[in-house]
PDB file of C-alpha atoms in Angstrom:
ATOM      1  CA  UNK A   1     -39.718 -40.792 -64.067  1.00 55.00           C
ATOM      2  CA  UNK A   2     -36.756 -41.443 -62.032  1.00 61.00           C
ATOM      3  CA  UNK A   3     -33.643 -43.537 -62.935  1.00 64.00           C
ATOM      4  CA  UNK A   4     -30.534 -44.707 -61.308  1.00 64.00           C
ATOM      5  CA  UNK A   5     -29.018 -41.367 -62.710  1.00 64.00           C
ATOM      6  CA  UNK A   6     -31.785 -38.948 -61.370  1.00 67.00           C
ATOM      7  CA  UNK A   7     -30.799 -36.442 -58.740  1.00 68.00           C
ATOM      8  CA  UNK A   8     -32.473 -33.672 -56.676  1.00 71.00           C
ATOM      9  CA  UNK A   9     -31.323 -30.520 -54.503  1.00 76.00           C
ATOM     10  CA  UNK A  10     -32.575 -29.020 -51.318  1.00 78.00           C
ATOM     11  CA  UNK A  11     -31.387 -26.284 -49.191  1.00 82.00           C
ATOM     12  CA  UNK A  12     -30.420 -26.302 -45.550  1.00 83.00           C
ATOM     13  CA  UNK A  13     -30.087 -23.121 -43.553  1.00 83.00           C
ATOM     14  CA  UNK A  14     -27.409 -23.020 -40.767  1.00 80.00           C
ATOM     15  CA  UNK A  15     -27.680 -20.039 -38.385  1.00 79.00           C
ATOM     16  CA  UNK A  16     -24.299 -19.331 -36.647  1.00 75.00           C
ATOM     17  CA  UNK A  17     -25.034 -17.614 -33.260  1.00 70.00           C
ATOM     18  CA  UNK A  18     -22.395 -15.412 -31.776  1.00 74.00           C
ATOM     19  CA  UNK A  19     -20.828 -16.630 -28.381  1.00 82.00           C
ATOM     20  CA  UNK A  20     -20.531 -14.162 -25.714  1.00 86.00           C
ATOM     21  CA  UNK A  21     -17.162 -13.542 -24.397  1.00 92.00           C
ATOM     22  CA  UNK A  22     -16.940 -12.876 -20.766  1.00 95.00           C
ATOM     23  CA  UNK A  23     -15.359  -9.516 -19.353  1.00 96.00           C
ATOM     24  CA  UNK A  24     -11.781 -10.328 -17.883  1.00 96.00           C
ATOM     25  CA  UNK A  25     -10.498  -8.088 -15.293  1.00 96.00           C
ATOM     26  CA  UNK A  26      -6.614  -7.452 -15.976  1.00 96.00           C
ATOM     27  CA  UNK A  27      -5.520  -6.069 -12.521  1.00 95.00           C
ATOM     28  CA  UNK A  28      -1.812  -6.283 -13.579  1.00 92.00           C
ATOM     29  CA  UNK A  29      -2.301  -4.064 -16.675  1.00 87.00           C
ATOM     30  CA  UNK A  30       0.824  -4.419 -19.017  1.00 84.00           C
ATOM     31  CA  UNK A  31       2.477  -6.865 -16.591  1.00 82.00           C
ATOM     32  CA  UNK A  32       2.173 -10.633 -17.172  1.00 87.00           C
ATOM     33  CA  UNK A  33      -0.976 -12.434 -16.193  1.00 91.00           C
ATOM     34  CA  UNK A  34      -4.208 -10.858 -14.781  1.00 94.00           C
ATOM     35  CA  UNK A  35      -3.498 -11.090 -11.177  1.00 96.00           C
ATOM     36  CA  UNK A  36      -1.221  -8.651  -9.279  1.00 94.00           C
ATOM     37  CA  UNK A  37       0.853  -8.327  -6.127  1.00 93.00           C
ATOM     38  CA  UNK A  38       0.861  -5.049  -4.261  1.00 92.00           C
ATOM     39  CA  UNK A  39       2.059  -3.428  -0.920  1.00 92.00           C
ATOM     40  CA  UNK A  40       0.432  -1.490   1.642  1.00 93.00           C
ATOM     41  CA  UNK A  41       2.601   0.598   3.980  1.00 88.00           C
ATOM     42  CA  UNK A  42       0.850   0.768   7.420  1.00 86.00           C
ATOM     43  CA  UNK A  43      -0.048   4.360   8.313  1.00 82.00           C
ATOM     44  CA  UNK A  44       0.250   5.594   4.800  1.00 83.00           C
ATOM     45  CA  UNK A  45      -3.563   6.077   4.320  1.00 86.00           C
ATOM     46  CA  UNK A  46      -4.744   4.026   1.440  1.00 92.00           C
ATOM     47  CA  UNK A  47      -3.254   2.272  -1.760  1.00 94.00           C
ATOM     48  CA  UNK A  48      -4.678   1.331  -4.977  1.00 95.00           C
ATOM     49  CA  UNK A  49      -5.743  -2.410  -5.569  1.00 95.00           C
ATOM     50  CA  UNK A  50      -4.735  -2.426  -9.222  1.00 95.00           C
ATOM     51  CA  UNK A  51      -1.616  -1.452 -11.213  1.00 92.00           C
ATOM     52  CA  UNK A  52      -1.839   2.014 -12.953  1.00 91.00           C
ATOM     53  CA  UNK A  53      -2.788   0.213 -16.049  1.00 92.00           C
ATOM     54  CA  UNK A  54      -5.343  -2.185 -14.496  1.00 93.00           C
ATOM     55  CA  UNK A  55      -8.627  -2.567 -16.719  1.00 95.00           C
ATOM     56  CA  UNK A  56     -11.313  -4.776 -17.699  1.00 96.00           C
ATOM     57  CA  UNK A  57     -11.350  -6.235 -21.189  1.00 95.00           C
ATOM     58  CA  UNK A  58     -14.282  -7.505 -23.157  1.00 94.00           C
ATOM     59  CA  UNK A  59     -13.681  -8.355 -26.891  1.00 93.00           C
ATOM     60  CA  UNK A  60     -17.449  -8.256 -27.802  1.00 91.00           C
ATOM     61  CA  UNK A  61     -19.045  -5.671 -25.584  1.00 92.00           C
ATOM     62  CA  UNK A  62     -18.330  -1.934 -25.038  1.00 94.00           C
ATOM     63  CA  UNK A  63     -20.275  -1.763 -21.819  1.00 96.00           C
ATOM     64  CA  UNK A  64     -20.431  -3.523 -18.251  1.00 97.00           C
ATOM     65  CA  UNK A  65     -23.203  -3.527 -16.002  1.00 97.00           C
ATOM     66  CA  UNK A  66     -21.425  -4.292 -12.692  1.00 97.00           C
ATOM     67  CA  UNK A  67     -18.195  -5.120 -10.962  1.00 97.00           C
ATOM     68  CA  UNK A  68     -17.924  -6.633  -7.616  1.00 98.00           C
ATOM     69  CA  UNK A  69     -14.772  -5.959  -5.641  1.00 98.00           C
ATOM     70  CA  UNK A  70     -14.300  -8.128  -2.451  1.00 98.00           C
ATOM     71  CA  UNK A  71     -11.897  -8.065   0.336  1.00 98.00           C
ATOM     72  CA  UNK A  72     -11.671 -11.712   1.004  1.00 98.00           C
ATOM     73  CA  UNK A  73      -9.295 -11.638   4.165  1.00 97.00           C
ATOM     74  CA  UNK A  74     -10.295  -9.090   6.769  1.00 97.00           C
ATOM     75  CA  UNK A  75      -8.609  -9.985  10.221  1.00 97.00           C
ATOM     76  CA  UNK A  76      -8.871  -6.553  11.313  1.00 97.00           C
ATOM     77  CA  UNK A  77     -12.795  -6.442  10.717  1.00 96.00           C
ATOM     78  CA  UNK A  78     -14.542  -3.160  10.000  1.00 95.00           C
ATOM     79  CA  UNK A  79     -11.614  -0.925  10.537  1.00 96.00           C
ATOM     80  CA  UNK A  80     -10.000  -2.107   7.167  1.00 97.00           C
ATOM     81  CA  UNK A  81     -12.107  -1.555   4.072  1.00 97.00           C
ATOM     82  CA  UNK A  82     -12.354  -0.674   0.453  1.00 97.00           C
ATOM     83  CA  UNK A  83     -13.337   2.785  -1.086  1.00 95.00           C
ATOM     84  CA  UNK A  84     -13.325   4.582  -4.261  1.00 94.00           C
ATOM     85  CA  UNK A  85     -11.543   7.916  -5.107  1.00 90.00           C
ATOM     86  CA  UNK A  86     -13.247   8.269  -8.428  1.00 90.00           C
ATOM     87  CA  UNK A  87     -16.638   9.369  -9.063  1.00 87.00           C
ATOM     88  CA  UNK A  88     -18.639   8.455 -12.087  1.00 87.00           C
ATOM     89  CA  UNK A  89     -22.012   9.868 -13.198  1.00 86.00           C
ATOM     90  CA  UNK A  90     -22.972   6.393 -14.915  1.00 91.00           C
ATOM     91  CA  UNK A  91     -21.927   4.017 -12.141  1.00 96.00           C
ATOM     92  CA  UNK A  92     -23.169   3.803  -8.573  1.00 96.00           C
ATOM     93  CA  UNK A  93     -20.353   3.021  -6.171  1.00 95.00           C
ATOM     94  CA  UNK A  94     -20.921   1.208  -2.947  1.00 88.00           C
ATOM     95  CA  UNK A  95     -21.307   1.489   0.008  1.00 94.00           C
ATOM     96  CA  UNK A  96     -18.599  -0.974   1.306  1.00 97.00           C
ATOM     97  CA  UNK A  97     -20.244  -3.830   3.321  1.00 97.00           C
ATOM     98  CA  UNK A  98     -17.900  -4.850   6.126  1.00 97.00           C
ATOM     99  CA  UNK A  99     -19.855  -7.842   6.780  1.00 97.00           C
ATOM    100  CA  UNK A 100     -18.898  -9.507   3.554  1.00 97.00           C
ATOM    101  CA  UNK A 101     -16.187  -7.283   2.242  1.00 97.00           C
ATOM    102  CA  UNK A 102     -17.715  -6.395  -1.069  1.00 98.00           C
ATOM    103  CA  UNK A 103     -17.868  -3.106  -2.750  1.00 98.00           C
ATOM    104  CA  UNK A 104     -20.463  -2.987  -5.797  1.00 97.00           C
ATOM    105  CA  UNK A 105     -19.945  -0.927  -8.895  1.00 97.00           C
ATOM    106  CA  UNK A 106     -23.348  -0.991 -10.551  1.00 97.00           C
ATOM    107  CA  UNK A 107     -24.828   0.679 -13.796  1.00 96.00           C
ATOM    108  CA  UNK A 108     -24.720   0.433 -17.528  1.00 96.00           C
ATOM    109  CA  UNK A 109     -21.429   2.337 -18.385  1.00 96.00           C
ATOM    110  CA  UNK A 110     -18.496   2.100 -20.787  1.00 96.00           C
ATOM    111  CA  UNK A 111     -15.577   0.099 -20.293  1.00 96.00           C
ATOM    112  CA  UNK A 112     -13.342   3.356 -20.040  1.00 95.00           C
ATOM    113  CA  UNK A 113     -15.849   4.578 -17.264  1.00 96.00           C
ATOM    114  CA  UNK A 114     -15.405   1.174 -15.514  1.00 96.00           C
ATOM    115  CA  UNK A 115     -11.768   1.339 -15.852  1.00 96.00           C
ATOM    116  CA  UNK A 116     -11.419   4.609 -14.280  1.00 95.00           C
ATOM    117  CA  UNK A 117     -13.321   3.642 -11.278  1.00 96.00           C
ATOM    118  CA  UNK A 118     -11.597   0.428 -10.864  1.00 96.00           C
ATOM    119  CA  UNK A 119      -8.199   2.021 -10.916  1.00 94.00           C
ATOM    120  CA  UNK A 120      -9.510   4.387  -8.155  1.00 94.00           C
ATOM    121  CA  UNK A 121     -10.591   1.607  -5.671  1.00 96.00           C
ATOM    122  CA  UNK A 122      -8.460   1.822  -2.635  1.00 96.00           C
ATOM    123  CA  UNK A 123      -7.574  -0.464   0.377  1.00 97.00           C
ATOM    124  CA  UNK A 124      -7.397   1.240   3.715  1.00 96.00           C
ATOM    125  CA  UNK A 125      -6.581   0.031   7.207  1.00 95.00           C
ATOM    126  CA  UNK A 126      -7.186   2.312  10.515  1.00 93.00           C
ATOM    127  CA  UNK A 127      -6.297  -0.377  12.890  1.00 92.00           C
ATOM    128  CA  UNK A 128      -3.799   0.595  15.650  1.00 86.00           C
ATOM    129  CA  UNK A 129      -2.542  -2.802  15.797  1.00 88.00           C
ATOM    130  CA  UNK A 130      -3.016  -4.188  12.328  1.00 92.00           C
ATOM    131  CA  UNK A 131      -2.677  -7.830  11.391  1.00 93.00           C
ATOM    132  CA  UNK A 132       0.343  -8.343   8.904  1.00 92.00           C
ATOM    133  CA  UNK A 133      -1.477 -11.181   7.096  1.00 95.00           C
ATOM    134  CA  UNK A 134      -1.706 -10.847   3.414  1.00 96.00           C
ATOM    135  CA  UNK A 135      -4.876  -9.498   2.014  1.00 97.00           C
ATOM    136  CA  UNK A 136      -6.564 -11.054  -0.903  1.00 98.00           C
ATOM    137  CA  UNK A 137      -8.963  -8.968  -2.989  1.00 98.00           C
ATOM    138  CA  UNK A 138     -11.088 -10.409  -5.731  1.00 98.00           C
ATOM    139  CA  UNK A 139     -12.666  -8.525  -8.746  1.00 98.00           C
ATOM    140  CA  UNK A 140     -15.525 -10.006 -10.778  1.00 98.00           C
ATOM    141  CA  UNK A 141     -17.221  -8.184 -13.895  1.00 98.00           C
ATOM    142  CA  UNK A 142     -20.475  -8.630 -15.604  1.00 97.00           C
ATOM    143  CA  UNK A 143     -21.307  -7.444 -18.980  1.00 96.00           C
ATOM    144  CA  UNK A 144     -25.227  -8.066 -18.646  1.00 94.00           C
ATOM    145  CA  UNK A 145     -24.946 -11.573 -20.009  1.00 93.00           C
ATOM    146  CA  UNK A 146     -22.480 -13.397 -17.764  1.00 94.00           C
ATOM    147  CA  UNK A 147     -19.835 -12.989 -15.031  1.00 96.00           C
ATOM    148  CA  UNK A 148     -16.337 -13.044 -16.333  1.00 96.00           C
ATOM    149  CA  UNK A 149     -13.427 -14.999 -14.350  1.00 96.00           C
ATOM    150  CA  UNK A 150     -12.316 -13.931 -10.899  1.00 97.00           C
ATOM    151  CA  UNK A 151      -8.990 -12.143 -10.828  1.00 97.00           C
ATOM    152  CA  UNK A 152      -7.164 -11.094  -7.554  1.00 97.00           C
ATOM    153  CA  UNK A 153      -4.810  -8.750  -5.850  1.00 97.00           C
ATOM    154  CA  UNK A 154      -2.537 -10.009  -3.181  1.00 97.00           C
ATOM    155  CA  UNK A 155      -1.730  -7.282  -0.919  1.00 96.00           C
ATOM    156  CA  UNK A 156       1.167  -7.385   1.506  1.00 94.00           C
ATOM    157  CA  UNK A 157       1.131  -5.272   4.469  1.00 93.00           C
ATOM    158  CA  UNK A 158       4.371  -3.691   5.537  1.00 87.00           C
ATOM    159  CA  UNK A 159       5.093  -2.147   8.912  1.00 80.00           C
ATOM    160  CA  UNK A 160       6.053   1.768   8.776  1.00 73.00           C
ATOM    161  CA  UNK A 161       9.755   2.432   9.690  1.00 74.00           C
ATOM    162  CA  UNK A 162       9.728   4.878  12.456  1.00 76.00           C
ATOM    163  CA  UNK A 163      12.897   6.729  13.325  1.00 81.00           C
ATOM    164  CA  UNK A 164      14.557   5.589  16.621  1.00 86.00           C
ATOM    165  CA  UNK A 165      14.653   7.942  19.476  1.00 86.00           C
ATOM    166  CA  UNK A 166      17.910   8.005  21.787  1.00 88.00           C
ATOM    167  CA  UNK A 167      17.325   9.112  25.324  1.00 89.00           C
ATOM    168  CA  UNK A 168      20.425  11.227  26.493  1.00 88.00           C
ATOM    169  CA  UNK A 169      19.452  10.743  30.075  1.00 89.00           C
ATOM    170  CA  UNK A 170      20.117   7.058  29.968  1.00 92.00           C
ATOM    171  CA  UNK A 171      23.946   6.892  29.597  1.00 92.00           C
ATOM    172  CA  UNK A 172      25.746   4.147  28.043  1.00 93.00           C
ATOM    173  CA  UNK A 173      29.330   3.041  28.802  1.00 92.00           C
ATOM    174  CA  UNK A 174      32.328   1.046  27.415  1.00 93.00           C
ATOM    175  CA  UNK A 175      34.345  -1.144  29.499  1.00 92.00           C
ATOM    176  CA  UNK A 176      36.998   0.367  31.785  1.00 91.00           C
ATOM    177  CA  UNK A 177      40.345   0.514  30.294  1.00 88.00           C
ATOM    178  CA  UNK A 178      43.844   1.109  31.611  1.00 84.00           C
ATOM    179  CA  UNK A 179      46.113   3.936  30.586  1.00 80.00           C
ATOM    180  CA  UNK A 180      48.394   3.290  27.702  1.00 76.00           C
ATOM    181  CA  UNK A 181      46.398  -0.040  26.977  1.00 79.00           C
ATOM    182  CA  UNK A 182      46.886  -0.458  23.204  1.00 81.00           C
ATOM    183  CA  UNK A 183      45.178  -3.789  22.940  1.00 85.00           C
ATOM    184  CA  UNK A 184      41.708  -3.406  24.463  1.00 90.00           C
ATOM    185  CA  UNK A 185      39.190  -5.393  22.608  1.00 93.00           C
ATOM    186  CA  UNK A 186      36.491  -2.676  22.999  1.00 93.00           C
ATOM    187  CA  UNK A 187      32.773  -3.383  23.048  1.00 95.00           C
ATOM    188  CA  UNK A 188      30.171  -4.339  20.462  1.00 95.00           C
ATOM    189  CA  UNK A 189      27.517  -1.988  19.855  1.00 94.00           C
ATOM    190  CA  UNK A 190      25.017  -4.405  21.458  1.00 93.00           C
ATOM    191  CA  UNK A 191      27.088  -4.336  24.594  1.00 95.00           C
ATOM    192  CA  UNK A 192      27.351  -0.592  24.670  1.00 94.00           C
ATOM    193  CA  UNK A 193      23.482  -0.313  24.343  1.00 93.00           C
ATOM    194  CA  UNK A 194      22.909  -2.794  27.148  1.00 92.00           C
ATOM    195  CA  UNK A 195      25.227  -1.130  29.509  1.00 93.00           C
ATOM    196  CA  UNK A 196      22.417   1.485  30.087  1.00 92.00           C
ATOM    197  CA  UNK A 197      20.233   0.702  33.085  1.00 88.00           C
ATOM    198  CA  UNK A 198      16.936   1.352  31.036  1.00 88.00           C
ATOM    199  CA  UNK A 199      16.769   0.678  27.259  1.00 88.00           C
ATOM    200  CA  UNK A 200      18.124   3.993  25.756  1.00 89.00           C
ATOM    201  CA  UNK A 201      16.504   3.478  22.307  1.00 87.00           C
ATOM    202  CA  UNK A 202      12.924   3.625  21.605  1.00 83.00           C
ATOM    203  CA  UNK A 203      12.261   2.127  18.306  1.00 80.00           C
ATOM    204  CA  UNK A 204       9.681  -0.245  16.362  1.00 72.00           C
ATOM    205  CA  UNK A 205       9.283  -3.609  17.645  1.00 70.00           C
ATOM    206  CA  UNK A 206      11.787  -5.966  16.265  1.00 72.00           C
ATOM    207  CA  UNK A 207      13.775  -3.135  14.788  1.00 76.00           C
ATOM    208  CA  UNK A 208      17.689  -3.905  14.298  1.00 78.00           C
ATOM    209  CA  UNK A 209      20.014  -1.661  16.560  1.00 85.00           C
ATOM    210  CA  UNK A 210      23.015   0.152  15.343  1.00 90.00           C
ATOM    211  CA  UNK A 211      24.901   3.526  15.607  1.00 91.00           C
ATOM    212  CA  UNK A 212      25.383   6.454  13.296  1.00 92.00           C
ATOM    213  CA  UNK A 213      28.698   7.987  14.473  1.00 93.00           C
ATOM    214  CA  UNK A 214      28.424  11.606  13.983  1.00 92.00           C
ATOM    215  CA  UNK A 215      31.120  13.022  16.409  1.00 92.00           C
ATOM    216  CA  UNK A 216      34.295  11.778  18.007  1.00 91.00           C
ATOM    217  CA  UNK A 217      37.084  13.560  20.091  1.00 89.00           C
ATOM    218  CA  UNK A 218      40.457  12.267  19.427  1.00 87.00           C
ATOM    219  CA  UNK A 219      42.108  14.864  21.631  1.00 85.00           C
ATOM    220  CA  UNK A 220      43.490  12.285  24.484  1.00 86.00           C
ATOM    221  CA  UNK A 221      43.643   9.363  22.193  1.00 89.00           C
ATOM    222  CA  UNK A 222      42.034   7.666  19.262  1.00 91.00           C
ATOM    223  CA  UNK A 223      38.473   6.280  18.795  1.00 94.00           C
ATOM    224  CA  UNK A 224      38.289   3.194  16.714  1.00 94.00           C
ATOM    225  CA  UNK A 225      35.737   0.697  15.231  1.00 95.00           C
ATOM    226  CA  UNK A 226      35.996  -2.817  13.782  1.00 94.00           C
ATOM    227  CA  UNK A 227      33.547  -4.593  11.448  1.00 93.00           C
ATOM    228  CA  UNK A 228      35.186  -7.958  11.652  1.00 94.00           C
ATOM    229  CA  UNK A 229      35.268  -8.752  15.362  1.00 92.00           C
ATOM    230  CA  UNK A 230      38.283  -6.753  16.085  1.00 92.00           C
ATOM    231  CA  UNK A 231      40.619  -8.427  13.425  1.00 93.00           C
ATOM    232  CA  UNK A 232      40.833  -4.787  11.519  1.00 94.00           C
ATOM    233  CA  UNK A 233      40.504  -1.631  13.402  1.00 94.00           C
ATOM    234  CA  UNK A 234      39.617   1.768  11.564  1.00 93.00           C
ATOM    235  CA  UNK A 235      40.103   5.173  13.027  1.00 94.00           C
ATOM    236  CA  UNK A 236      37.005   7.293  13.480  1.00 93.00           C
ATOM    237  CA  UNK A 237      38.174  10.579  11.791  1.00 89.00           C
ATOM    238  CA  UNK A 238      36.004  13.367  10.753  1.00 90.00           C
ATOM    239  CA  UNK A 239      32.372  12.706  11.036  1.00 91.00           C
ATOM    240  CA  UNK A 240      29.152  14.668  11.166  1.00 92.00           C
ATOM    241  CA  UNK A 241      25.453  14.462  10.837  1.00 90.00           C
ATOM    242  CA  UNK A 242      25.684  14.438   7.197  1.00 90.00           C
ATOM    243  CA  UNK A 243      28.915  12.258   6.963  1.00 90.00           C
ATOM    244  CA  UNK A 244      28.378   9.598   9.517  1.00 93.00           C
ATOM    245  CA  UNK A 245      29.915   5.995  10.074  1.00 93.00           C
ATOM    246  CA  UNK A 246      27.079   3.454  10.352  1.00 92.00           C
ATOM    247  CA  UNK A 247      27.776   0.457  12.584  1.00 93.00           C
ATOM    248  CA  UNK A 248      25.415  -2.475  13.324  1.00 92.00           C
ATOM    249  CA  UNK A 249      25.045  -4.326  16.538  1.00 92.00           C
ATOM    250  CA  UNK A 250      28.025  -6.593  16.070  1.00 94.00           C
ATOM    251  CA  UNK A 251      30.487  -3.755  15.247  1.00 95.00           C
ATOM    252  CA  UNK A 252      33.014  -3.147  17.846  1.00 95.00           C
ATOM    253  CA  UNK A 253      34.089   0.223  19.168  1.00 95.00           C
ATOM    254  CA  UNK A 254      37.137   1.141  21.228  1.00 94.00           C
ATOM    255  CA  UNK A 255      39.137   3.969  22.534  1.00 93.00           C
ATOM    256  CA  UNK A 256      43.051   3.835  22.586  1.00 91.00           C
ATOM    257  CA  UNK A 257      44.488   6.449  25.093  1.00 89.00           C
ATOM    258  CA  UNK A 258      47.594   8.399  24.336  1.00 83.00           C
TER     259      UNK A 258
END
């Protein structure tokens, strides 16, 4: 029979189910955080959307089934796009969809294979007059169970720096001076450029103007330049194409006759 001191036992089974950790794109690789900032030089062709060490990490799965890369900002329309420079036998790539900016990578393949393809995703812009607005590119990976968090690349577009063209048939002049005038204030580089009837320099829009002085004849006097509005003057001595003096638009140039 039972008493106040009687006892019994039983067994309870507790099953611990593993939790699937989502795949996480780390576009910055060894850098801090998972997002990355990059630059695209206009006219340079294409640029990667990840750092060289960019990858997808998944602590409990060795394979992925898909990655979606989306060009979120597309002010230049279909002439800017994403493409892959890497081919994988286990992953179907694209094609890029200009209507929603998506490039799909699909197929069961190892993390290593997906990482190779991801590092080979490139941004390209073929617009003749591209917008300089930053481009946001988002990446989402799926391991067959769940989508991972969204990580992004912020791509800053930089204008190409084209060399200026100087037209020799558009002469520039300094102000008239008198013989033996040793106190002439000279002219600023900006004034010398504007003395031409037609702009003598062809350059990128918004480019700053200046001179590289590569030659000066001091036979009948002395050419000088000033970088502090005429307070201090320096002689333009021996100069050449490989050893020039650079002066900006505010610098002053003068000639002191013998």
